[in-house]
Amino acid sequence: MTQAPRNALVGGRFGAAADRYEDHAAIQRITAERLASDIALLPLPPCPRILEIGCGTGLLTQALARRLGPADWTVTDISPAMLAAARRGPALPGSARYQTLDGEHPDGLAGGYDLICSSLAVQWFADLNAGLARLAALLAPGGHLAVATLAAGTFREWQAAHRAAGLEAGTPPYPPARAIRPAMVNLAGGVRSERLIQNHPDGLHFLRGLKGIGATTPAAGRPPLGAAGLRRVLAAFDEQGATVTYHLAYGMWKKTAQRPVGVFVTGTDTGIGKTLVSAILARAWNAEYWKPVQTGVAEEPGDTDTVAQLARLPPERLHLPAYVLQAPLSPWAAATLEDTVVDATTIVPPATRAPLVVEGAGGLYVPIDDTHMMIDLIARLDMPVVLAARSGLGTINHTLLSLEALKRRGIPVLGVVMSGPPSAGNKEAIERFGGVRVLAEIAPLPRVDAAAVDALAQGIPPLAECLAALYEARAVTD
């Protein structure tokens, strides 16, 4: 079956369910509200240009309208009947147009959108990542793509019931959350995941719910079950408890411009003072700040708020993390505990108008996901490093090991910042044997506040001077 006829089939079945859709759309309503809450945190401009893909009866549309207020809305769906149902909802604040559209192939749209969003529609795309890339291409610079979709593991109980009956389920294959990302390089962001479990009285109730929302198109090439086979599957499903798991993936990406100028602040260890160093550098260089992966927010405020206060940064010079995790552990460990997927390959720096100070989590060999360490992210971002180190006993070994690891990866080091009681001997050893410059020594502070950061920032050399010295030294070495 080619994609165009399949899309028409999907749209027709959803259209046939338009009048009764919301009576069966509990999961869809929860997902739309949660996606809308995420979107409401984005720094959208006043009266943003919004394109919604697969609006259905308007669950996400209305959830956004309540949170965002006036906007320039383009609301679309592949089904004219669903589009008509959405149009019958409360009037949207601002200006609105409704358009029948195949969201996977959004031909004819001019682009320039501040927000493109979709809740539980893009899972019907034949090629999800290619379709997301086509949507992302319609974003204005700095615009956001925000989607909720289904991920691998959804309907696993229904699939297990088919296997128990010696059959194969016709449910569409869904990708792992970590594999969901638009096929574009200039997007910053990532995917978070969530698991919802829905209990049903029995299998017939579950099937009626799917029919009620129109989600009955089988995967390509899968014929519908015969009556005898369906009876066996329903018996096996009921025996398992008639429970259905939904694995939801929430993707949030921002369209970036060119790679920013700035530094990546990492450390020889955790708790080494990276956040204070980041605040000092941001203040000294009038920079913007970004922490790609934030952990430990269950126990203390995130580092973005801390740096904002210490460096006196206005909101427009702060960038939201790609991932925020509760536990005070490595991103990999925290994500495992929280049933969240972190993918280092989706982390791309934001577009900036000023130098960017990026703060890592932990040290160089803190795992981000199953295959990437913090040093891998630094290498991908291609930014010089400022290494935060202690000044006391053991720092020579720890600092030189970190410098050697960076050198082996070809990552340039702008300099080292040492925290603790000043040690002339340790400073000299690090500069001599590490071949780097100690940019600053931070003695113990009686009070860590904005005034202290102001004073320390005055002693930091200008960024242009540091970069010139770095690349001059590298040219001589090479």
Short mmCIF file of C-alpha atoms in Angstrom, two decimals:
data_model
loop_
_atom_site.label_atom_id
_atom_site.label_comp_id
_atom_site.label_asym_id
_atom_site.label_seq_id
_atom_site.Cartn_x
_atom_site.Cartn_y
_atom_site.Cartn_z
CA MET A 1 0.00 0.00 0.00
CA THR A 2 1.54 3.37 -1.00
CA GLN A 3 1.70 6.16 1.52
CA ALA A 4 -0.92 8.44 -0.06
CA PRO A 5 -3.74 5.83 0.01
CA ARG A 6 -2.68 4.82 3.52
CA ASN A 7 -2.83 8.43 4.69
CA ALA A 8 -6.29 8.74 3.18
CA LEU A 9 -7.34 5.56 5.02
CA VAL A 10 -5.98 6.88 8.33
CA GLY A 11 -7.73 10.21 7.82
CA GLY A 12 -10.99 8.53 6.86
CA ARG A 13 -11.09 6.35 9.96
CA PHE A 14 -10.33 9.26 12.25
CA GLY A 15 -12.94 11.34 10.47
CA ALA A 16 -15.57 8.66 11.00
CA ALA A 17 -14.87 8.85 14.74
CA ALA A 18 -14.90 12.65 15.04
CA ASP A 19 -18.31 12.91 16.73
CA ARG A 20 -17.49 10.43 19.52
CA TYR A 21 -13.72 10.94 19.71
CA GLU A 22 -13.54 12.82 23.01
CA ASP A 23 -15.67 10.20 24.78
CA HIS A 24 -12.79 7.73 24.33
CA ALA A 25 -9.74 10.03 24.38
CA ALA A 26 -8.55 9.88 27.98
CA ILE A 27 -4.90 9.25 27.09
CA GLN A 28 -5.05 11.85 24.33
CA ARG A 29 -6.43 14.46 26.73
CA ILE A 30 -3.73 13.78 29.35
CA THR A 31 -1.00 13.93 26.73
CA ALA A 32 -2.27 17.16 25.20
CA GLU A 33 -2.39 18.87 28.60
CA ARG A 34 1.15 17.78 29.47
CA LEU A 35 2.54 18.84 26.11
CA ALA A 36 0.79 22.20 26.43
CA SER A 37 2.32 22.68 29.88
CA ASP A 38 5.79 22.05 28.42
CA ILE A 39 5.14 24.47 25.58
CA ALA A 40 3.96 27.16 27.99
CA LEU A 41 7.49 27.24 29.47
CA LEU A 42 9.08 28.15 26.13
CA PRO A 43 10.22 31.73 25.49
CA LEU A 44 7.75 32.36 22.68
CA PRO A 45 7.29 35.89 21.32
CA PRO A 46 4.05 37.83 21.88
CA CYS A 47 1.29 36.59 19.56
CA PRO A 48 3.43 33.75 18.15
CA ARG A 49 2.84 32.14 14.77
CA ILE A 50 1.67 28.60 15.59
CA LEU A 51 1.21 25.62 13.27
CA GLU A 52 -0.54 22.58 14.74
CA ILE A 53 -0.32 19.23 12.97
CA GLY A 54 -3.10 16.68 13.49
CA CYS A 55 -5.37 18.79 15.67
CA GLY A 56 -8.07 16.13 16.02
CA THR A 57 -11.02 17.65 17.85
CA GLY A 58 -8.84 20.38 19.34
CA LEU A 59 -7.57 18.99 22.66
CA LEU A 60 -4.08 20.48 22.26
CA THR A 61 -5.42 23.55 20.48
CA GLN A 62 -7.60 24.56 23.41
CA ALA A 63 -5.01 23.57 26.01
CA LEU A 64 -2.54 25.92 24.33
CA ALA A 65 -5.09 28.70 23.94
CA ARG A 66 -5.71 28.67 27.70
CA ARG A 67 -1.99 28.95 28.41
CA LEU A 68 -0.63 31.14 25.61
CA GLY A 69 -3.40 33.60 24.85
CA PRO A 70 -3.51 35.48 21.53
CA ALA A 71 -1.61 33.91 18.64
CA ASP A 72 -1.64 33.56 14.87
CA TRP A 73 -3.01 30.01 14.62
CA THR A 74 -2.80 27.62 11.66
CA VAL A 75 -4.68 24.51 12.77
CA THR A 76 -4.47 21.46 10.51
CA ASP A 77 -5.58 17.85 10.26
CA ILE A 78 -5.61 15.21 7.55
CA SER A 79 -9.31 14.59 8.28
CA PRO A 80 -11.83 17.28 7.25
CA ALA A 81 -14.31 15.90 9.79
CA MET A 82 -11.80 16.26 12.65
CA LEU A 83 -10.92 19.74 11.45
CA ALA A 84 -14.60 20.68 11.48
CA ALA A 85 -14.94 19.36 15.04
CA ALA A 86 -11.97 21.48 16.14
CA ARG A 87 -13.44 24.54 14.46
CA ARG A 88 -16.66 24.08 16.44
CA GLY A 89 -14.72 24.51 19.69
CA PRO A 90 -14.30 27.82 21.56
CA ALA A 91 -12.95 30.64 19.43
CA LEU A 92 -9.18 30.90 19.56
CA PRO A 93 -7.64 34.12 20.89
CA GLY A 94 -6.00 36.04 18.06
CA SER A 95 -6.42 35.07 14.42
CA ALA A 96 -7.06 31.49 13.30
CA ARG A 97 -7.29 29.51 10.09
CA TYR A 98 -8.15 25.83 9.68
CA GLN A 99 -6.63 23.79 6.86
CA THR A 100 -6.80 20.17 5.71
CA LEU A 101 -3.19 19.00 5.53
CA ASP A 102 -1.10 15.84 5.46
CA GLY A 103 1.31 16.83 8.23
CA GLU A 104 4.03 14.47 7.05
CA HIS A 105 4.21 16.36 3.76
CA PRO A 106 3.26 19.97 4.61
CA ASP A 107 3.44 21.22 1.04
CA GLY A 108 2.40 24.77 0.31
CA LEU A 109 3.08 26.27 3.74
CA ALA A 110 5.25 29.39 3.72
CA GLY A 111 7.03 28.66 7.00
CA GLY A 112 8.37 31.14 9.52
CA TYR A 113 6.50 29.62 12.48
CA ASP A 114 7.51 30.35 16.06
CA LEU A 115 5.95 27.06 17.21
CA ILE A 116 5.04 23.89 15.35
CA CYS A 117 3.30 21.37 17.60
CA SER A 118 1.49 18.06 17.46
CA SER A 119 -0.01 15.72 20.03
CA LEU A 120 -0.35 12.02 19.21
CA ALA A 121 -0.50 12.44 15.44
CA VAL A 122 3.05 12.10 14.08
CA GLN A 123 3.20 8.40 15.03
CA TRP A 124 1.20 7.83 11.85
CA PHE A 125 4.04 9.20 9.69
CA ALA A 126 5.65 6.60 7.42
CA ASP A 127 9.11 8.07 8.18
CA LEU A 128 8.89 9.90 11.49
CA ASN A 129 12.29 11.59 11.55
CA ALA A 130 12.08 12.71 7.92
CA GLY A 131 8.61 14.10 8.55
CA LEU A 132 9.78 15.95 11.65
CA ALA A 133 12.65 17.42 9.63
CA ARG A 134 10.21 18.74 7.02
CA LEU A 135 8.24 20.40 9.80
CA ALA A 136 11.36 21.82 11.44
CA ALA A 137 12.33 23.38 8.12
CA LEU A 138 9.20 25.56 8.46
CA LEU A 139 10.37 27.09 11.74
CA ALA A 140 11.55 30.67 12.04
CA PRO A 141 15.07 31.09 13.50
CA GLY A 142 14.72 30.40 17.19
CA GLY A 143 11.37 28.66 16.63
CA HIS A 144 10.36 25.51 18.49
CA LEU A 145 9.11 22.09 17.36
CA ALA A 146 7.16 20.33 20.12
CA VAL A 147 5.52 16.92 19.64
CA ALA A 148 4.07 14.11 21.67
CA THR A 149 4.08 10.69 20.07
CA LEU A 150 4.05 6.99 20.87
CA ALA A 151 7.28 5.10 21.46
CA ALA A 152 8.38 1.47 21.56
CA GLY A 153 6.63 -0.58 24.22
CA THR A 154 3.19 0.91 23.58
CA PHE A 155 0.47 -1.77 23.48
CA ARG A 156 2.94 -4.42 24.63
CA GLU A 157 0.18 -6.31 26.48
CA TRP A 158 -1.96 -6.46 23.34
CA GLN A 159 1.03 -7.69 21.35
CA ALA A 160 1.78 -10.30 24.02
CA ALA A 161 -1.79 -11.56 23.79
CA HIS A 162 -1.34 -12.06 20.06
CA ARG A 163 1.86 -14.03 20.61
CA ALA A 164 0.11 -16.18 23.19
CA ALA A 165 -2.50 -16.95 20.55
CA GLY A 166 0.17 -17.75 17.95
CA LEU A 167 -0.53 -14.57 15.98
CA GLU A 168 1.16 -11.25 15.18
CA ALA A 169 -0.44 -7.97 16.21
CA GLY A 170 -1.32 -5.41 13.58
CA THR A 171 -0.34 -2.47 15.79
CA PRO A 172 2.06 -0.09 14.01
CA PRO A 173 5.74 -0.33 15.02
CA TYR A 174 6.83 2.59 17.19
CA PRO A 175 10.47 3.70 17.50
CA PRO A 176 12.45 3.83 20.75
CA ALA A 177 12.29 7.30 22.28
CA ARG A 178 16.03 7.73 21.86
CA ALA A 179 15.67 7.23 18.09
CA ILE A 180 13.19 10.08 17.66
CA ARG A 181 14.89 13.20 16.35
CA PRO A 182 14.41 15.32 13.23
CA ALA A 183 16.97 14.65 10.51
CA MET A 184 18.48 18.13 10.79
CA VAL A 185 21.70 19.38 12.38
CA ASN A 186 20.61 22.85 13.45
CA LEU A 187 18.15 21.78 16.11
CA ALA A 188 18.81 21.91 19.83
CA GLY A 189 16.73 19.82 22.17
CA GLY A 190 15.78 16.27 22.99
CA VAL A 191 13.09 13.83 24.01
CA ARG A 192 11.70 12.97 27.41
CA SER A 193 9.56 9.91 27.98
CA GLU A 194 6.65 8.96 30.17
CA ARG A 195 4.72 5.77 30.78
CA LEU A 196 0.95 5.71 31.28
CA ILE A 197 -1.02 2.59 32.14
CA GLN A 198 -4.70 2.29 31.32
CA ASN A 199 -6.89 -0.42 32.83
CA HIS A 200 -9.88 -1.78 30.93
CA PRO A 201 -12.75 -4.03 32.06
CA ASP A 202 -11.86 -6.38 29.20
CA GLY A 203 -10.39 -6.56 25.73
CA LEU A 204 -13.61 -5.61 23.97
CA HIS A 205 -13.68 -2.38 25.95
CA PHE A 206 -10.12 -1.64 24.80
CA LEU A 207 -11.01 -2.28 21.14
CA ARG A 208 -14.12 -0.12 21.38
CA GLY A 209 -11.93 2.68 22.71
CA LEU A 210 -9.56 2.43 19.73
CA LYS A 211 -12.50 2.39 17.35
CA GLY A 212 -14.00 5.34 19.21
CA ILE A 213 -10.98 7.52 18.40
CA GLY A 214 -10.50 6.09 14.90
CA ALA A 215 -7.12 4.45 15.64
CA THR A 216 -7.89 1.21 13.84
CA THR A 217 -5.65 1.33 10.76
CA PRO A 218 -3.29 -1.67 11.01
CA ALA A 219 0.38 -1.57 10.16
CA ALA A 220 1.08 -1.79 6.44
CA GLY A 221 0.77 -5.33 5.16
CA ARG A 222 -1.06 -6.64 8.22
CA PRO A 223 -4.53 -8.03 7.47
CA PRO A 224 -7.23 -7.75 10.14
CA LEU A 225 -7.83 -10.70 12.44
CA GLY A 226 -10.53 -13.21 11.67
CA ALA A 227 -13.25 -13.90 14.21
CA ALA A 228 -11.63 -17.05 15.62
CA GLY A 229 -8.24 -15.42 15.97
CA LEU A 230 -9.75 -12.36 17.63
CA ARG A 231 -11.52 -14.52 20.20
CA ARG A 232 -8.20 -16.23 21.10
CA VAL A 233 -6.42 -12.88 21.43
CA LEU A 234 -9.19 -11.39 23.59
CA ALA A 235 -9.11 -14.41 25.89
CA ALA A 236 -5.33 -14.12 26.31
CA PHE A 237 -5.56 -10.34 26.82
CA ASP A 238 -8.25 -10.67 29.49
CA GLU A 239 -6.24 -13.37 31.24
CA GLN A 240 -3.29 -10.94 31.48
CA GLY A 241 -5.50 -8.33 33.20
CA ALA A 242 -6.77 -6.18 30.29
CA THR A 243 -4.10 -3.53 31.01
CA VAL A 244 -2.52 -1.37 28.29
CA THR A 245 0.77 0.51 28.56
CA TYR A 246 1.41 3.69 26.61
CA HIS A 247 5.02 4.81 26.22
CA LEU A 248 4.85 8.51 25.41
CA ALA A 249 7.73 10.50 23.95
CA TYR A 250 7.71 14.29 24.24
CA GLY A 251 10.13 15.91 21.79
CA MET A 252 11.14 19.54 22.14
CA TRP A 253 13.60 21.16 19.71
CA LYS A 254 14.70 24.72 18.95
CA LYS A 255 15.94 25.84 15.54
CA THR A 256 19.43 27.24 15.98
CA ALA A 257 21.62 29.39 13.82
CA GLN A 258 25.40 29.04 13.63
CA ARG A 259 27.48 27.43 16.36
CA PRO A 260 28.05 29.95 19.17
CA VAL A 261 31.37 31.34 20.35
CA GLY A 262 32.11 30.48 23.96
CA VAL A 263 33.48 27.87 26.33
CA PHE A 264 32.47 24.61 27.94
CA VAL A 265 33.05 24.57 31.70
CA THR A 266 33.86 21.12 33.04
CA GLY A 267 35.64 19.90 36.15
CA THR A 268 38.14 17.41 37.49
CA ASP A 269 35.38 16.07 39.74
CA THR A 270 31.81 16.71 40.85
CA GLY A 271 31.24 19.48 43.39
CA ILE A 272 34.34 21.22 42.09
CA GLY A 273 32.83 24.68 41.68
CA LYS A 274 31.79 24.63 38.03
CA THR A 275 28.68 26.69 38.69
CA LEU A 276 30.60 29.47 40.43
CA VAL A 277 33.21 29.45 37.67
CA SER A 278 30.43 29.62 35.06
CA ALA A 279 28.87 32.60 36.82
CA ILE A 280 32.21 34.42 36.98
CA LEU A 281 32.92 33.83 33.29
CA ALA A 282 29.39 34.84 32.26
CA ARG A 283 29.75 38.05 34.25
CA ALA A 284 33.25 38.79 32.96
CA TRP A 285 32.39 38.20 29.31
CA ASN A 286 28.81 39.51 29.33
CA ALA A 287 27.90 36.04 28.13
CA GLU A 288 24.82 33.83 27.89
CA TYR A 289 24.53 30.62 29.95
CA TRP A 290 23.34 27.10 29.17
CA LYS A 291 23.42 23.87 31.18
CA PRO A 292 22.52 21.12 28.69
CA VAL A 293 21.83 18.43 31.30
CA GLN A 294 20.66 19.31 34.80
CA THR A 295 20.40 16.65 37.50
CA GLY A 296 19.56 16.77 41.21
CA VAL A 297 16.65 19.23 41.05
CA ALA A 298 14.76 17.17 43.67
CA GLU A 299 17.24 18.33 46.32
CA GLU A 300 18.31 21.83 45.27
CA PRO A 301 17.54 24.53 42.69
CA GLY A 302 18.92 24.10 39.22
CA ASP A 303 22.25 25.70 38.31
CA THR A 304 20.55 28.01 35.78
CA ASP A 305 18.79 29.91 38.56
CA THR A 306 21.99 30.04 40.61
CA VAL A 307 24.08 31.43 37.75
CA ALA A 308 21.34 33.92 36.86
CA GLN A 309 21.45 35.35 40.40
CA LEU A 310 25.22 35.31 40.83
CA ALA A 311 26.02 36.76 37.39
CA ARG A 312 22.99 39.09 37.31
CA LEU A 313 21.87 37.59 34.00
CA PRO A 314 18.54 38.71 32.50
CA PRO A 315 16.17 35.99 31.23
CA GLU A 316 17.10 36.53 27.59
CA ARG A 317 20.66 35.42 28.34
CA LEU A 318 19.57 32.10 29.87
CA HIS A 319 18.80 28.93 27.94
CA LEU A 320 16.73 26.01 29.22
CA PRO A 321 18.45 22.63 29.67
CA ALA A 322 17.83 19.96 27.08
CA TYR A 323 17.22 17.49 29.93
CA VAL A 324 16.21 18.01 33.57
CA LEU A 325 16.42 15.05 35.97
CA GLN A 326 15.44 14.74 39.61
CA ALA A 327 18.07 12.52 41.20
CA PRO A 328 21.52 13.88 42.19
CA LEU A 329 23.26 11.28 40.03
CA SER A 330 24.90 11.10 36.64
CA PRO A 331 22.44 11.82 33.81
CA TRP A 332 22.59 8.17 32.75
CA ALA A 333 21.83 6.86 36.26
CA ALA A 334 19.14 9.46 36.98
CA ALA A 335 17.39 8.81 33.66
CA THR A 336 17.35 5.07 34.35
CA LEU A 337 15.66 5.62 37.71
CA GLU A 338 13.11 8.02 36.27
CA ASP A 339 12.15 5.96 33.19
CA THR A 340 13.46 8.80 31.02
CA VAL A 341 15.58 8.57 27.92
CA VAL A 342 18.58 10.88 27.52
CA ASP A 343 20.32 10.95 24.14
CA ALA A 344 23.54 12.98 23.96
CA THR A 345 23.39 13.11 20.16
CA THR A 346 20.29 15.33 20.29
CA ILE A 347 22.00 18.04 22.38
CA VAL A 348 22.79 21.03 20.18
CA PRO A 349 23.79 24.50 21.44
CA PRO A 350 21.21 27.28 21.30
CA ALA A 351 21.38 30.25 18.99
CA THR A 352 22.98 33.17 20.82
CA ARG A 353 23.80 36.83 20.29
CA ALA A 354 26.65 36.86 22.82
CA PRO A 355 29.36 34.43 23.91
CA LEU A 356 27.97 31.27 25.47
CA VAL A 357 29.13 29.67 28.71
CA VAL A 358 28.11 26.00 28.75
CA GLU A 359 28.28 24.12 32.06
CA GLY A 360 28.65 20.37 32.11
CA ALA A 361 27.43 17.90 34.73
CA GLY A 362 30.15 16.30 36.85
CA GLY A 363 33.51 15.52 35.23
CA LEU A 364 34.67 14.37 31.84
CA TYR A 365 33.75 10.72 32.24
CA VAL A 366 30.29 11.12 33.71
CA PRO A 367 27.93 9.01 31.55
CA ILE A 368 25.14 10.90 29.79
CA ASP A 369 23.43 7.93 28.15
CA ASP A 370 24.22 4.31 27.39
CA THR A 371 27.05 5.17 24.99
CA HIS A 372 28.19 8.76 25.60
CA MET A 373 30.22 10.47 28.31
CA MET A 374 30.44 14.19 29.02
CA ILE A 375 33.70 14.36 27.06
CA ASP A 376 31.83 13.06 24.00
CA LEU A 377 29.38 15.95 24.27
CA ILE A 378 32.24 18.44 24.61
CA ALA A 379 33.83 17.04 21.46
CA ARG A 380 30.53 17.28 19.55
CA LEU A 381 29.96 20.89 20.58
CA ASP A 382 33.48 21.76 19.42
CA MET A 383 34.04 24.43 22.06
CA PRO A 384 37.22 25.12 24.04
CA VAL A 385 37.18 24.03 27.67
CA VAL A 386 37.66 25.87 30.93
CA LEU A 387 38.59 23.25 33.52
CA ALA A 388 37.53 23.82 37.12
CA ALA A 389 39.96 22.26 39.61
CA ARG A 390 40.73 22.26 43.31
CA SER A 391 43.86 24.00 44.55
CA GLY A 392 44.80 21.55 47.29
CA LEU A 393 46.44 18.15 47.69
CA GLY A 394 45.82 15.77 44.79
CA THR A 395 44.88 18.45 42.29
CA ILE A 396 48.02 18.03 40.17
CA ASN A 397 47.21 14.41 39.44
CA HIS A 398 43.48 14.96 38.86
CA THR A 399 44.00 18.05 36.73
CA LEU A 400 46.78 16.60 34.57
CA LEU A 401 44.75 13.43 33.98
CA SER A 402 41.78 15.54 32.82
CA LEU A 403 44.00 17.67 30.60
CA GLU A 404 45.53 14.54 29.07
CA ALA A 405 42.07 13.12 28.33
CA LEU A 406 41.07 16.35 26.60
CA LYS A 407 44.33 16.45 24.65
CA ARG A 408 43.83 12.87 23.42
CA ARG A 409 40.46 13.92 21.99
CA GLY A 410 41.88 17.04 20.36
CA ILE A 411 39.74 19.32 22.55
CA PRO A 412 41.39 22.72 23.15
CA VAL A 413 41.67 24.00 26.72
CA LEU A 414 41.28 27.73 27.23
CA GLY A 415 42.54 27.50 30.79
CA VAL A 416 42.11 26.24 34.32
CA VAL A 417 40.36 27.92 37.24
CA MET A 418 41.52 26.72 40.67
CA SER A 419 39.29 26.98 43.76
CA GLY A 420 40.49 26.81 47.36
CA PRO A 421 43.43 28.16 49.36
CA PRO A 422 45.95 29.46 46.79
CA SER A 423 48.89 27.16 46.14
CA ALA A 424 51.70 28.64 44.04
CA GLY A 425 53.36 25.24 43.68
CA ASN A 426 50.25 23.49 42.39
CA LYS A 427 49.52 26.38 40.02
CA GLU A 428 53.03 26.24 38.60
CA ALA A 429 52.91 22.46 38.18
CA ILE A 430 49.60 22.56 36.33
CA GLU A 431 50.74 25.31 33.98
CA ARG A 432 54.14 23.70 33.34
CA PHE A 433 53.20 20.05 32.95
CA GLY A 434 49.70 20.62 31.61
CA GLY A 435 50.75 23.25 29.10
CA VAL A 436 47.81 25.48 30.03
CA ARG A 437 47.12 28.84 31.58
CA VAL A 438 45.55 29.20 35.03
CA LEU A 439 42.98 31.89 34.34
CA ALA A 440 42.08 32.53 37.97
CA GLU A 441 42.47 31.32 41.53
CA ILE A 442 39.36 31.56 43.68
CA ALA A 443 40.23 31.72 47.36
CA PRO A 444 37.63 30.57 49.92
CA LEU A 445 34.83 33.16 49.99
CA PRO A 446 33.14 34.34 53.20
CA ARG A 447 29.98 34.81 51.15
CA VAL A 448 29.12 33.57 47.67
CA ASP A 449 26.90 36.24 46.15
CA ALA A 450 26.64 38.56 43.18
CA ALA A 451 29.04 41.08 44.71
CA ALA A 452 31.72 38.40 45.11
CA VAL A 453 31.20 37.31 41.51
CA ASP A 454 31.49 40.91 40.32
CA ALA A 455 34.84 41.26 42.07
CA LEU A 456 36.21 37.97 40.74
CA ALA A 457 34.99 38.69 37.20
CA GLN A 458 37.18 41.79 37.06
CA GLY A 459 40.28 39.58 37.20
CA ILE A 460 39.28 37.38 34.24
CA PRO A 461 41.06 38.21 30.97
CA PRO A 462 38.79 39.17 28.03
CA LEU A 463 37.48 36.21 26.05
CA ALA A 464 38.97 37.51 22.79
CA GLU A 465 42.38 37.69 24.42
CA CYS A 466 42.07 34.15 25.80
CA LEU A 467 40.97 32.75 22.43
CA ALA A 468 43.76 34.54 20.59
CA ALA A 469 46.37 33.19 23.01
CA LEU A 470 44.90 29.68 22.74
CA TYR A 471 44.94 29.50 18.97
CA GLU A 472 48.34 31.16 18.74
CA ALA A 473 49.74 28.51 21.09
CA ARG A 474 48.10 25.73 19.07
CA ALA A 475 49.54 27.11 15.82
CA VAL A 476 53.03 27.10 17.33
CA THR A 477 52.57 23.54 18.63
CA ASP A 478 51.24 22.28 15.32
#
